[in-house]
XYZ file of C-alpha atoms in Angstrom:
765
model
C 114.223 93.993 127.893
C 111.581 96.075 125.839
C 107.718 94.186 125.605
C 108.119 94.290 121.813
C 111.338 92.419 121.987
C 109.949 89.970 124.867
C 107.091 88.847 122.701
C 109.512 88.300 119.714
C 112.164 86.270 122.000
C 108.909 84.143 123.028
C 107.861 84.124 119.253
C 110.831 82.558 118.675
C 111.201 79.733 121.237
C 107.496 78.703 120.817
C 107.778 78.408 116.959
C 111.128 76.654 117.191
C 109.766 72.890 117.590
C 106.760 73.821 115.379
C 109.089 74.407 112.415
C 111.065 71.221 112.871
C 107.878 69.547 112.809
C 106.941 71.507 109.489
C 110.471 70.808 107.953
C 110.085 66.542 108.772
C 106.653 66.920 106.917
C 107.973 68.951 103.868
C 110.987 66.560 103.831
C 108.703 63.520 103.588
C 106.386 64.932 100.356
C 109.713 64.393 98.426
C 109.944 61.075 96.259
C 112.407 59.024 96.524
C 113.700 58.763 93.126
C 117.367 57.980 93.636
C 117.599 55.213 91.123
C 116.435 57.304 88.474
C 119.595 60.172 88.783
C 122.806 59.184 87.004
C 125.677 60.144 88.953
C 128.089 62.820 87.408
C 130.777 61.877 85.546
C 133.163 64.535 86.067
C 136.924 64.619 85.606
C 137.708 64.287 89.216
C 140.265 61.925 91.017
C 138.661 58.650 92.087
C 140.935 58.513 95.089
C 140.346 61.728 96.886
C 138.209 62.512 99.917
C 137.776 65.864 98.193
C 136.751 63.954 95.192
C 134.028 61.724 96.895
C 132.897 65.242 98.518
C 132.443 66.702 95.448
C 130.686 64.070 93.898
C 128.290 63.286 96.584
C 127.534 66.915 96.490
C 126.956 67.069 92.636
C 124.688 63.736 93.120
C 122.424 65.509 95.814
C 122.071 68.660 93.557
C 120.659 66.589 90.630
C 118.377 64.276 92.642
C 116.927 67.612 94.158
C 116.526 68.941 90.773
C 114.649 65.502 89.881
C 112.664 65.717 92.522
C 111.219 68.997 91.765
C 110.660 68.687 88.660
C 108.530 65.688 89.588
C 106.779 67.762 91.754
C 106.193 70.419 89.678
C 104.896 68.297 86.920
C 102.487 66.858 89.108
C 101.500 70.192 90.473
C 100.644 71.146 86.713
C 98.245 68.271 85.878
C 96.525 68.850 89.062
C 95.824 72.407 88.390
C 94.728 71.741 85.435
C 91.997 69.385 86.625
C 91.046 71.351 89.785
C 88.367 73.550 88.161
C 86.841 70.919 86.590
C 85.802 69.244 89.630
C 81.875 68.882 90.547
C 82.302 70.311 93.829
C 84.306 73.956 92.526
C 80.829 76.017 93.105
C 80.226 74.237 96.415
C 83.381 75.298 97.722
C 83.525 78.584 95.937
C 80.422 79.869 97.858
C 82.407 79.420 100.827
C 85.547 81.082 99.260
C 87.168 83.585 102.173
C 89.463 85.627 99.709
C 88.258 88.675 97.348
C 90.031 86.969 94.471
C 88.541 83.675 92.564
C 90.718 80.417 92.282
C 90.963 81.224 88.543
C 92.776 84.249 89.279
C 95.009 83.002 91.625
C 95.573 79.554 89.320
C 96.589 81.567 86.364
C 100.182 81.006 85.576
C 101.339 85.096 85.535
C 104.858 84.887 86.212
C 108.106 83.752 84.745
C 109.842 82.949 87.630
C 111.549 79.505 87.370
C 111.169 79.525 91.508
C 107.527 79.471 91.743
C 106.518 82.599 93.995
C 105.175 81.648 97.589
C 101.608 83.374 97.944
C 101.443 85.023 101.130
C 97.926 86.341 102.686
C 97.297 88.517 105.495
C 94.250 87.486 107.688
C 94.555 90.533 110.421
C 92.203 90.778 113.447
C 89.253 92.644 113.852
C 89.940 94.549 117.233
C 87.433 96.894 119.425
C 89.392 99.147 121.155
C 86.308 100.108 123.761
C 88.266 102.567 126.030
C 89.446 105.442 123.592
C 89.216 109.335 125.784
C 86.712 110.609 123.356
C 85.260 107.844 121.405
C 84.312 104.887 123.057
C 83.510 101.890 121.029
C 85.476 103.075 117.668
C 86.781 100.081 115.487
C 90.540 100.711 114.599
C 91.368 98.928 111.614
C 94.854 97.898 111.967
C 95.077 95.851 108.670
C 96.578 98.660 106.651
C 99.574 99.523 108.913
C 100.456 95.880 109.374
C 100.128 95.221 105.680
C 102.182 98.296 104.845
C 105.062 97.277 107.332
C 105.093 93.711 105.895
C 104.771 94.666 102.725
C 108.137 96.954 102.877
C 109.952 93.924 104.563
C 109.237 91.710 101.448
C 110.043 93.840 99.109
C 113.102 94.736 100.202
C 114.150 91.206 101.060
C 111.588 88.638 99.083
C 110.383 90.771 96.421
C 107.980 89.242 93.484
C 110.665 90.310 91.138
C 113.606 88.304 93.189
C 115.235 85.613 90.748
C 115.661 83.375 93.975
C 113.414 84.381 96.534
C 110.540 85.410 94.874
C 107.098 86.213 96.943
C 103.687 87.562 95.905
C 102.040 89.626 98.746
C 98.552 89.483 98.239
C 97.439 92.123 100.939
C 93.832 93.214 101.047
C 92.910 89.797 99.427
C 91.257 88.063 103.044
C 87.551 89.262 103.522
C 88.878 89.320 107.461
C 85.305 90.314 108.365
C 83.402 86.871 107.301
C 85.804 84.152 107.429
C 88.766 82.937 110.228
C 90.453 79.580 111.210
C 90.476 75.954 109.888
C 87.351 76.205 107.698
C 88.872 78.710 105.601
C 91.949 76.762 105.468
C 90.410 73.580 104.295
C 88.530 75.568 101.139
C 91.611 77.310 100.193
C 93.851 74.207 99.975
C 91.059 72.398 98.578
C 91.197 74.987 95.563
C 94.907 75.815 95.586
C 96.718 72.838 96.935
C 99.129 73.352 93.736
C 100.064 76.672 94.739
C 102.850 77.327 97.686
C 100.801 79.402 99.988
C 101.851 80.880 103.215
C 98.571 82.425 105.561
C 99.387 84.632 108.351
C 96.458 84.985 110.668
C 95.926 86.942 114.001
C 92.417 85.978 115.660
C 91.100 88.682 118.783
C 90.640 86.336 121.833
C 89.694 88.358 124.545
C 92.759 90.496 126.057
C 94.822 88.055 123.483
C 95.833 87.857 120.012
C 96.103 83.949 118.534
C 99.011 84.239 116.089
C 98.528 81.415 113.409
C 100.191 80.136 110.303
C 98.887 78.174 107.562
C 101.179 76.657 105.009
C 101.744 74.232 102.396
C 104.344 73.883 100.139
C 104.729 71.895 96.301
C 103.341 68.585 96.338
C 101.970 68.323 100.081
C 99.099 66.225 100.517
C 97.938 68.347 102.953
C 98.743 71.686 104.985
C 100.418 72.887 108.151
C 98.190 75.195 110.640
C 98.984 76.085 113.952
C 98.691 78.587 116.431
C 102.156 79.603 117.005
C 101.507 82.343 119.953
C 98.865 84.018 121.973
C 100.060 87.684 121.835
C 98.604 90.119 124.960
C 97.675 92.833 122.800
C 95.788 94.255 125.682
C 98.970 94.372 127.885
C 100.830 96.316 124.941
C 98.373 99.060 124.718
C 99.026 99.725 128.471
C 102.569 99.233 128.580
C 102.532 102.264 125.707
C 99.851 104.243 127.266
C 101.895 104.240 130.856
C 105.110 105.173 129.060
C 103.746 107.692 127.674
C 102.010 109.095 130.946
C 105.712 108.751 132.346
C 106.886 111.072 130.102
C 104.428 113.485 130.223
C 104.889 113.366 134.520
C 108.430 114.665 133.319
C 107.124 117.616 131.470
C 104.419 118.422 133.971
C 107.252 118.655 136.490
C 109.669 120.922 134.379
C 106.228 123.322 134.074
C 105.520 122.985 137.924
C 109.243 124.216 138.268
C 108.511 127.565 135.687
C 105.533 128.243 137.993
C 102.397 127.088 136.167
C 99.849 125.781 137.974
C 98.682 121.980 137.881
C 95.280 122.514 136.769
C 96.436 124.360 133.780
C 98.659 121.775 133.011
C 96.295 118.819 133.612
C 94.095 120.668 131.396
C 96.627 120.090 128.478
C 97.380 116.901 129.206
C 94.509 114.704 127.791
C 94.397 110.920 128.555
C 97.949 111.081 130.208
C 96.297 112.918 133.628
C 94.025 109.683 133.869
C 96.773 106.855 132.742
C 99.062 108.399 135.271
C 96.735 108.387 138.265
C 96.078 104.953 137.695
C 99.670 104.085 137.407
C 100.382 105.841 140.561
C 97.715 104.242 142.538
C 98.720 100.761 141.537
C 102.453 100.925 142.147
C 101.550 102.182 145.649
C 99.085 98.885 146.289
C 101.825 97.187 144.987
C 104.841 98.366 146.863
C 102.363 97.702 150.148
C 102.272 94.034 149.054
C 98.774 94.014 147.640
C 98.087 91.633 144.639
C 97.050 94.127 141.954
C 96.771 91.047 139.018
C 93.106 90.881 139.444
C 92.437 94.527 139.259
C 91.603 96.632 135.934
C 92.897 99.522 135.128
C 91.022 100.956 132.381
C 93.816 102.985 130.578
C 92.814 105.156 128.470
C 94.688 104.236 124.512
C 95.367 106.636 121.591
C 96.290 106.128 118.015
C 100.437 106.169 119.577
C 99.457 103.111 121.774
C 97.884 101.254 118.218
C 100.671 102.320 116.113
C 103.441 100.813 119.003
C 101.001 97.747 118.927
C 101.310 97.742 115.372
C 105.246 97.992 115.203
C 105.215 94.754 117.834
C 102.785 92.539 115.421
C 104.747 94.397 111.910
C 108.110 92.765 113.959
C 106.350 88.943 114.718
C 104.564 89.087 111.088
C 108.037 90.182 109.379
C 110.175 87.195 111.035
C 107.610 84.381 110.892
C 107.197 85.125 107.174
C 110.744 85.293 106.863
C 111.178 81.988 108.156
C 108.293 80.425 106.176
C 109.720 81.884 102.767
C 113.547 80.457 103.971
C 111.587 77.441 104.303
C 110.303 77.469 101.143
C 113.073 78.622 99.107
C 115.606 76.135 100.572
C 113.531 72.773 100.518
C 112.146 73.184 97.090
C 114.665 75.269 95.382
C 117.880 74.828 96.772
C 118.143 78.468 97.900
C 120.466 79.803 101.201
C 117.880 81.189 104.039
C 118.683 84.695 105.035
C 117.009 85.051 108.474
C 119.858 85.256 110.050
C 121.272 87.746 108.332
C 117.958 89.743 108.828
C 117.438 89.165 112.679
C 119.346 91.681 114.043
C 117.399 94.361 112.118
C 114.477 92.898 112.915
C 115.463 92.669 116.927
C 116.580 96.182 116.511
C 120.456 94.623 117.517
C 118.741 93.442 121.145
C 118.808 89.504 120.449
C 117.613 87.393 123.472
C 120.574 84.591 123.708
C 117.786 82.101 124.371
C 115.518 82.907 121.583
C 118.835 82.927 118.769
C 119.913 79.565 119.904
C 116.239 77.984 119.296
C 116.422 79.609 115.844
C 120.146 78.231 115.360
C 118.630 74.304 116.324
C 115.813 74.903 113.823
C 118.055 76.130 110.982
C 120.263 73.194 111.606
C 117.409 70.732 111.552
C 116.401 72.198 108.505
C 120.538 71.809 106.722
C 120.293 68.272 108.228
C 119.934 66.843 104.839
C 121.678 69.405 103.403
C 124.829 69.596 105.354
C 127.411 70.971 103.052
C 125.622 74.263 103.813
C 125.496 73.959 107.540
C 128.782 75.737 107.963
C 127.893 78.929 105.806
C 124.487 79.233 107.685
C 126.285 78.839 111.220
C 128.699 81.416 110.410
C 126.134 83.944 109.423
C 124.545 83.207 112.859
C 127.539 83.933 114.788
C 128.403 87.108 112.422
C 125.089 88.174 113.883
C 126.061 87.328 117.040
C 129.184 89.425 117.279
C 128.420 92.373 118.756
C 126.617 91.048 122.135
C 128.367 91.349 125.106
C 127.800 87.875 125.829
C 129.948 85.862 123.067
C 129.316 82.719 123.986
C 126.651 81.561 121.715
C 128.664 83.354 119.342
C 131.511 80.935 119.641
C 129.386 77.957 119.653
C 128.392 78.823 116.441
C 131.587 79.473 114.641
C 132.928 76.006 116.135
C 129.817 74.199 115.181
C 130.681 76.002 111.672
C 134.042 74.978 111.457
C 134.057 71.625 112.974
C 130.952 70.572 110.274
C 133.572 72.052 107.406
C 136.116 69.865 108.636
C 133.664 66.315 109.150
C 132.258 67.261 105.586
C 135.927 66.644 103.592
C 136.379 63.867 106.470
C 138.950 65.482 108.585
C 138.268 64.540 112.234
C 139.807 67.653 114.251
C 142.601 66.396 116.700
C 142.512 67.203 120.394
C 145.692 68.479 119.821
C 145.446 70.427 116.577
C 143.886 73.544 116.110
C 140.664 73.210 113.833
C 141.569 76.445 111.806
C 144.860 74.404 111.170
C 143.367 71.187 110.353
C 141.755 73.112 107.573
C 145.064 73.566 105.652
C 145.277 70.536 104.400
C 142.097 70.197 102.656
C 141.366 73.653 101.502
C 140.691 74.589 97.765
C 140.034 77.577 95.739
C 136.102 77.314 95.936
C 136.486 77.736 99.843
C 137.429 81.556 99.420
C 134.148 83.154 100.289
C 133.465 80.598 103.137
C 137.262 81.916 104.709
C 136.514 85.369 104.128
C 133.398 85.045 106.236
C 135.598 83.774 109.220
C 137.800 86.426 108.646
C 135.096 89.140 109.387
C 133.738 87.330 112.261
C 137.356 87.047 114.124
C 137.949 90.592 112.601
C 134.571 91.961 114.615
C 135.690 90.129 118.067
C 139.414 90.922 117.914
C 140.273 87.887 117.549
C 144.243 88.310 116.276
C 145.697 84.795 117.066
C 142.905 83.078 114.550
C 143.082 85.965 112.334
C 146.491 85.136 111.631
C 145.729 81.807 110.827
C 142.883 82.762 108.755
C 145.330 84.725 106.482
C 147.312 81.669 106.208
C 144.314 80.027 104.833
C 143.975 82.419 102.323
C 147.328 82.983 101.294
C 147.073 78.740 100.959
C 144.231 79.425 98.427
C 146.208 82.094 96.515
C 148.918 79.749 95.586
C 146.615 77.143 94.149
C 145.816 78.104 90.736
C 149.720 77.043 90.080
C 148.841 73.602 90.935
C 145.670 73.331 89.138
C 144.398 73.277 85.693
C 144.972 76.502 83.355
C 142.713 79.577 83.859
C 140.844 80.269 80.581
C 139.318 83.595 81.726
C 140.501 85.952 84.600
C 138.569 88.967 86.431
C 140.081 92.217 84.934
C 137.399 94.972 86.672
C 134.434 94.851 88.342
C 131.977 98.074 87.702
C 129.361 98.685 90.381
C 127.088 101.702 90.303
C 123.860 100.792 89.874
C 120.986 100.313 92.317
C 119.670 97.082 90.796
C 120.022 93.718 89.242
C 121.716 94.014 85.711
C 119.570 92.429 83.190
C 121.116 92.752 80.242
C 124.664 93.614 78.496
C 125.667 94.128 74.853
C 129.001 95.205 73.629
C 129.446 97.671 70.634
C 131.375 96.400 67.784
C 134.786 98.755 68.223
C 135.020 96.549 71.427
C 135.159 99.844 73.395
C 132.377 99.971 75.131
C 129.439 98.109 77.064
C 125.759 99.092 77.611
C 124.234 97.698 80.314
C 120.218 97.653 80.897
C 119.272 97.457 84.770
C 116.098 96.653 86.466
C 116.533 99.863 88.124
C 115.208 101.552 84.886
C 118.810 103.069 83.452
C 121.097 102.411 80.524
C 124.237 103.000 80.850
C 127.614 102.958 78.858
C 131.049 102.327 80.169
C 134.526 102.261 79.044
C 135.396 98.565 78.604
C 138.951 99.123 79.572
C 138.852 101.503 82.494
C 135.416 100.592 83.715
C 134.240 104.352 83.930
C 130.965 105.283 82.985
C 130.880 107.248 79.938
C 127.170 108.174 79.517
C 123.455 107.679 81.405
C 120.335 107.524 78.698
C 117.737 109.073 80.325
C 114.127 108.652 79.047
C 112.941 105.015 79.910
C 110.480 105.200 82.504
C 109.984 101.001 82.773
C 112.474 98.709 84.263
C 115.234 97.521 81.102
C 114.872 93.696 80.293
C 116.915 93.688 77.447
C 119.670 95.805 74.989
C 120.823 95.076 71.800
C 123.741 97.265 69.655
C 123.553 96.648 65.923
C 126.787 95.793 64.436
C 127.266 98.971 62.533
C 127.134 100.491 65.738
C 124.481 103.446 65.076
C 121.500 101.637 66.801
C 120.799 100.583 70.452
C 117.613 98.922 70.884
C 115.830 98.709 74.664
C 113.531 96.361 75.783
C 111.514 97.686 78.725
C 108.697 96.164 81.245
C 106.406 99.435 81.461
C 102.884 99.162 82.373
C 100.384 98.835 81.113
C 102.088 99.039 77.892
C 105.235 98.274 77.550
C 107.673 99.221 74.405
C 110.824 99.266 72.575
C 113.052 102.596 72.247
C 115.848 102.745 69.412
C 118.461 105.289 70.371
C 121.573 106.710 68.452
C 124.005 105.383 71.568
C 127.042 107.789 70.507
C 125.002 110.823 70.876
C 121.947 109.485 73.498
C 119.181 110.876 71.029
C 115.994 108.814 71.357
C 115.493 107.708 67.376
C 112.082 105.721 67.921
C 109.751 104.522 70.483
C 107.970 101.300 69.085
C 104.590 100.179 70.461
C 102.355 97.599 70.361
C 103.201 94.895 73.228
C 100.730 94.760 75.778
C 102.945 92.837 78.239
C 106.027 93.082 79.460
C 109.383 93.235 76.554
C 111.738 90.178 77.389
C 113.981 90.483 74.539
C 115.615 92.444 71.636
C 117.324 91.296 69.108
C 118.926 92.760 65.876
C 120.174 90.888 62.675
C 123.845 91.280 61.869
C 123.217 93.465 59.090
C 121.358 95.904 60.878
C 118.534 96.099 59.115
C 115.726 94.148 61.283
C 115.151 94.203 64.968
C 112.955 91.676 66.823
C 110.896 92.213 70.241
C 109.023 89.829 72.414
C 106.852 89.385 74.829
C 103.955 86.815 74.750
C 104.438 87.753 71.150
C 107.461 88.275 68.718
C 107.063 91.534 66.634
C 109.643 92.228 63.474
C 110.513 95.828 62.730
C 112.370 97.611 60.127
C 115.376 99.019 62.057
C 115.774 101.872 59.853
C 112.480 102.924 59.087
C 110.907 101.867 62.546
C 108.191 99.924 60.351
C 106.243 96.738 61.855
C 106.777 93.719 59.532
C 105.162 91.354 60.852
C 104.027 89.325 64.193
C 105.117 86.204 65.268
C 102.539 84.374 67.741
C 103.677 82.129 70.430
C 101.205 80.128 72.786
C 102.968 81.733 76.088
C 106.057 83.972 76.802
C 108.586 84.496 74.957
C 112.150 84.563 76.731
C 114.710 84.584 74.274
C 115.650 84.729 70.869
C 118.515 84.909 68.222
C 119.217 85.760 64.449
C 121.246 83.711 62.257
C 124.488 85.472 60.376
C 122.293 85.675 56.880
C 119.134 86.920 58.513
C 117.102 83.762 56.719
C 116.229 82.193 60.528
C 114.994 83.796 63.704
C 114.629 81.211 67.006
C 113.005 81.865 69.367
C 112.396 79.829 72.820
C 109.971 80.426 75.739
C 107.795 79.432 78.586
C 106.034 76.363 76.688
C 109.602 74.676 76.727
C 109.387 74.614 72.791
C 112.216 76.055 70.366
C 110.654 77.583 67.172
C 112.252 78.786 63.825
C 110.622 81.268 61.591
C 111.404 83.239 58.550
C 111.686 87.111 60.045
C 110.902 88.559 56.842
C 107.632 86.631 55.819
C 106.487 84.971 59.918
C 106.733 82.027 58.335
C 106.738 78.967 60.926
C 109.770 76.488 59.748
C 110.529 74.106 62.258
C 109.618 73.401 66.455
C 112.470 71.716 68.088
C 111.552 69.931 71.611
C 113.706 68.335 73.795
C 114.019 70.659 76.971
C 111.855 69.916 80.082
C 111.640 73.401 81.192
C 111.269 77.086 79.941
C 114.054 77.974 77.318
C 115.916 80.885 78.824
C 118.847 81.559 76.523
C 119.815 81.241 72.837
C 122.666 81.770 70.704
C 123.882 81.122 67.242
C 127.549 80.386 66.064
C 128.587 82.673 63.502
C 129.308 80.343 60.566
C 125.321 79.665 61.142
C 125.254 75.906 61.348
C 125.184 75.571 65.121
C 121.969 76.625 67.522
C 122.801 76.596 71.546
C 120.113 76.668 73.887
C 120.002 77.161 77.906
C 116.871 75.831 80.097
C 115.622 76.400 83.347
C 115.850 72.336 83.183
C 119.535 72.890 83.938
C 121.064 71.716 80.570
C 122.444 73.088 77.410
C 121.559 71.464 74.253
C 123.588 71.719 71.069
C 121.642 71.503 67.854
C 122.175 71.428 63.818
C 120.209 74.623 63.054
C 119.282 73.573 59.341
C 118.202 69.953 59.951
C 117.379 70.426 64.009
C 119.321 67.409 64.762
C 120.136 67.590 69.101
C 124.006 66.613 68.772
C 124.924 67.258 72.705
C 123.699 67.843 76.327
C 125.727 69.631 78.745
C 125.073 69.561 82.166
C 126.595 70.933 84.699
C 124.931 74.092 86.085
C 123.110 73.259 89.418
C 120.062 76.375 88.573
C 118.420 77.797 85.485
C 121.034 78.238 82.293
C 120.237 82.325 81.916
C 122.408 83.492 79.391
C 124.803 82.469 76.150
C 127.627 83.443 74.800
C 129.780 81.526 72.075
C 133.064 82.488 70.501
C 133.588 83.608 67.045
C 135.556 80.221 65.828
C 132.645 78.291 67.103
C 135.138 76.454 69.593
C 134.405 77.658 73.119
C 130.610 78.571 74.535
C 130.247 80.722 77.919
C 127.542 80.074 79.465
C 125.838 81.661 82.771
C 123.331 80.718 85.549
C 121.095 81.353 88.411
C 123.430 79.229 90.464
C 125.891 82.521 90.468
C 128.530 80.171 88.161
C 129.857 80.811 84.598
C 131.285 77.973 82.819
C 133.655 77.799 79.968
C 132.833 74.989 77.338
C 134.977 73.097 74.552
C 132.414 72.740 72.035
C 133.459 69.733 69.911
C 134.263 67.877 72.927
C 131.727 68.980 75.323
C 134.594 69.433 77.726
C 134.067 71.650 80.958
C 137.022 73.984 81.020
C 136.445 76.166 83.988
C 133.789 77.452 86.564
C 134.026 81.202 87.269
C 132.468 81.874 90.638
C 133.249 85.624 91.409
C 129.313 86.666 91.455
C 127.333 86.294 94.585
C 124.051 86.798 92.788
C 122.610 85.078 89.468
C 124.440 85.507 86.143
C 121.649 87.397 83.811
C 123.598 87.952 80.594
C 127.177 87.601 78.817
C 128.531 89.595 76.230
C 131.797 88.446 74.202
C 134.211 90.956 72.545
C 134.731 90.336 68.997
C 138.169 89.455 69.016
C 137.303 87.048 71.516
C 139.415 88.652 74.273
C 136.871 89.795 76.520
C 134.003 88.715 78.046
C 131.417 90.743 80.111
C 128.697 89.503 82.584
C 126.186 91.214 84.438
C 124.527 89.786 87.804
C 121.517 90.183 90.278
C 124.467 91.136 92.518
C 124.081 94.505 90.686
C 127.659 94.135 89.334
C 129.391 93.745 85.920
C 132.663 91.799 85.848
C 135.111 92.290 82.878
C 137.172 88.721 82.337
C 140.249 88.502 80.335
C 139.460 85.668 78.396
C 142.908 83.748 77.896
C 144.347 80.151 76.387
C 141.255 79.722 73.728
């Protein structure tokens, strides 16, 4: 096994029991609030094991929601008072960061999931045996930070809707502060913020690799040394490897007739390192204990780079592990390290390290057992390419048996577990069965594949026995490189306009799914798109910096007509009035524009970020919602505030108004949908079925059917007059960001974090 991989394996083994301890401490911080959470009343048969399983699963989700809300409210109150403490100045005098507490406590992000802040406290190492420049201190922080940054941006980006992290490289004043005193000072001021600190400290020939962590609502911090990395040994192994490679080149040159002295003159430090290695190997072969001898190998920047790559791999693995723990415990988000582990280990996985990882994740999921089958099959897939498939088989057996136990089926010794699954299979299990199929395909298990295919066939027959489908997938559009942030349909119902985080605006045929045109010239990620009722204007909101803007296009010709400036923060929304006369754009305030002339009419001032808006059919009322949890009603022509609606407990993320102008619908990060009487502001109903924030709403022309999209990856169809949940659509693998409904009500279009657009045929409504 390679030296770097050995270290990674050792790190996994040493870290596993510590992470289990941390998980237990994190669980202890959650308030027991079971008596306050109502059991969901769903249309589920009461005398069914499956029904009981579903009720318990929903109940646990609602309990977790209440717990998170309690913790977040407590953190908010503590944050507001932290800077008023009398000892603030004293603590700040020993502050280990280059950023002030005020900068770190300022709420700057619109995430429903608070990002985990990650700090890097790198070591200061004096490499005292360079061939030419003794005593030089090599700054490894930049290399280490860039490697970790690249990994986090790819898998745990700040802009991620589900696994956000904020990597603050360079913030740690590493030349002044390390160890317990710094962690205590940080926790004293930043206990309301989820923090992860990856610290390495020079200790002789070793680096002490430590982790400091606290999540939301924790009464104390976790701080442990998880490994002692022998960096000197790694450097020596790199230097020896270079010397042996040079030896091969030297021998080839000798065969060509070159003189040894001439060759050694261009060999650099390889000559000295090879000489040391050959002597020590000779003494070793003669039975001499050379462990106490110092070879004094000479290192160069290639050796430092190799050391940094090992450190980067260790930091990435531990960061991934801790981010997974944070987002699972606080936000019910499944971990992804099992998927990343093969790439981190470069496809050379030690079974003992994976065993420790698997046991740790099983402990992590102990109270979230409905996710255990999925995590176990993921681990099995990661191990499918190994020559020894013992551990992969252990994981797949554990996955299937846990799946059966969750449905109160005990696998009989005389019955194949895959066959036992047929008695309790349901439509929502298709994704899991497909993962089983992928695993058995990878290991060429034809018998198990046949049984899995039978399960899929059984699922395919289920719709004939279940409730009618109100929407079915007609097409899926792929071709974007980032999440779909916003969608709009043209009035003729022929064209989909999509805005994407990859800065593109694309026009697609609704019926064929083919790309019609890409509009170029937008320099920032697209947050919102809107098409005028006459079909001649396309408005696009952008998240450019330092000044965001709104662009207005002729969508038929692709010509840019106007660029509307004035927003100093990201534009989160654009909406056009039904008569096509005015355009509203929102960031931390709302600007109203004359769409024809591009003149600004007025500005509506909000106290915090605005995420959504809607304009009544007659154009007399603009409704807006945002981070302050309030819904505000305005006169869009004059800017006059009309009314404020207060009922949501978290950010308002989506709004819609029925075509008759009587009813307002709002979706929130508190996972509820509220139905209001628009003119009086009276709250009529509250719908609760989504597991995460409600990000987008669309309502049918007759005002009887509501479509809601959520960060929980589902779309739900509701009967508005009765509040009945008609159907849940589960085809997306990421959060649903936007919905658009055709004017005839026959087509629904959805855009998701999974980078796809799905076209649904609406039936039976």
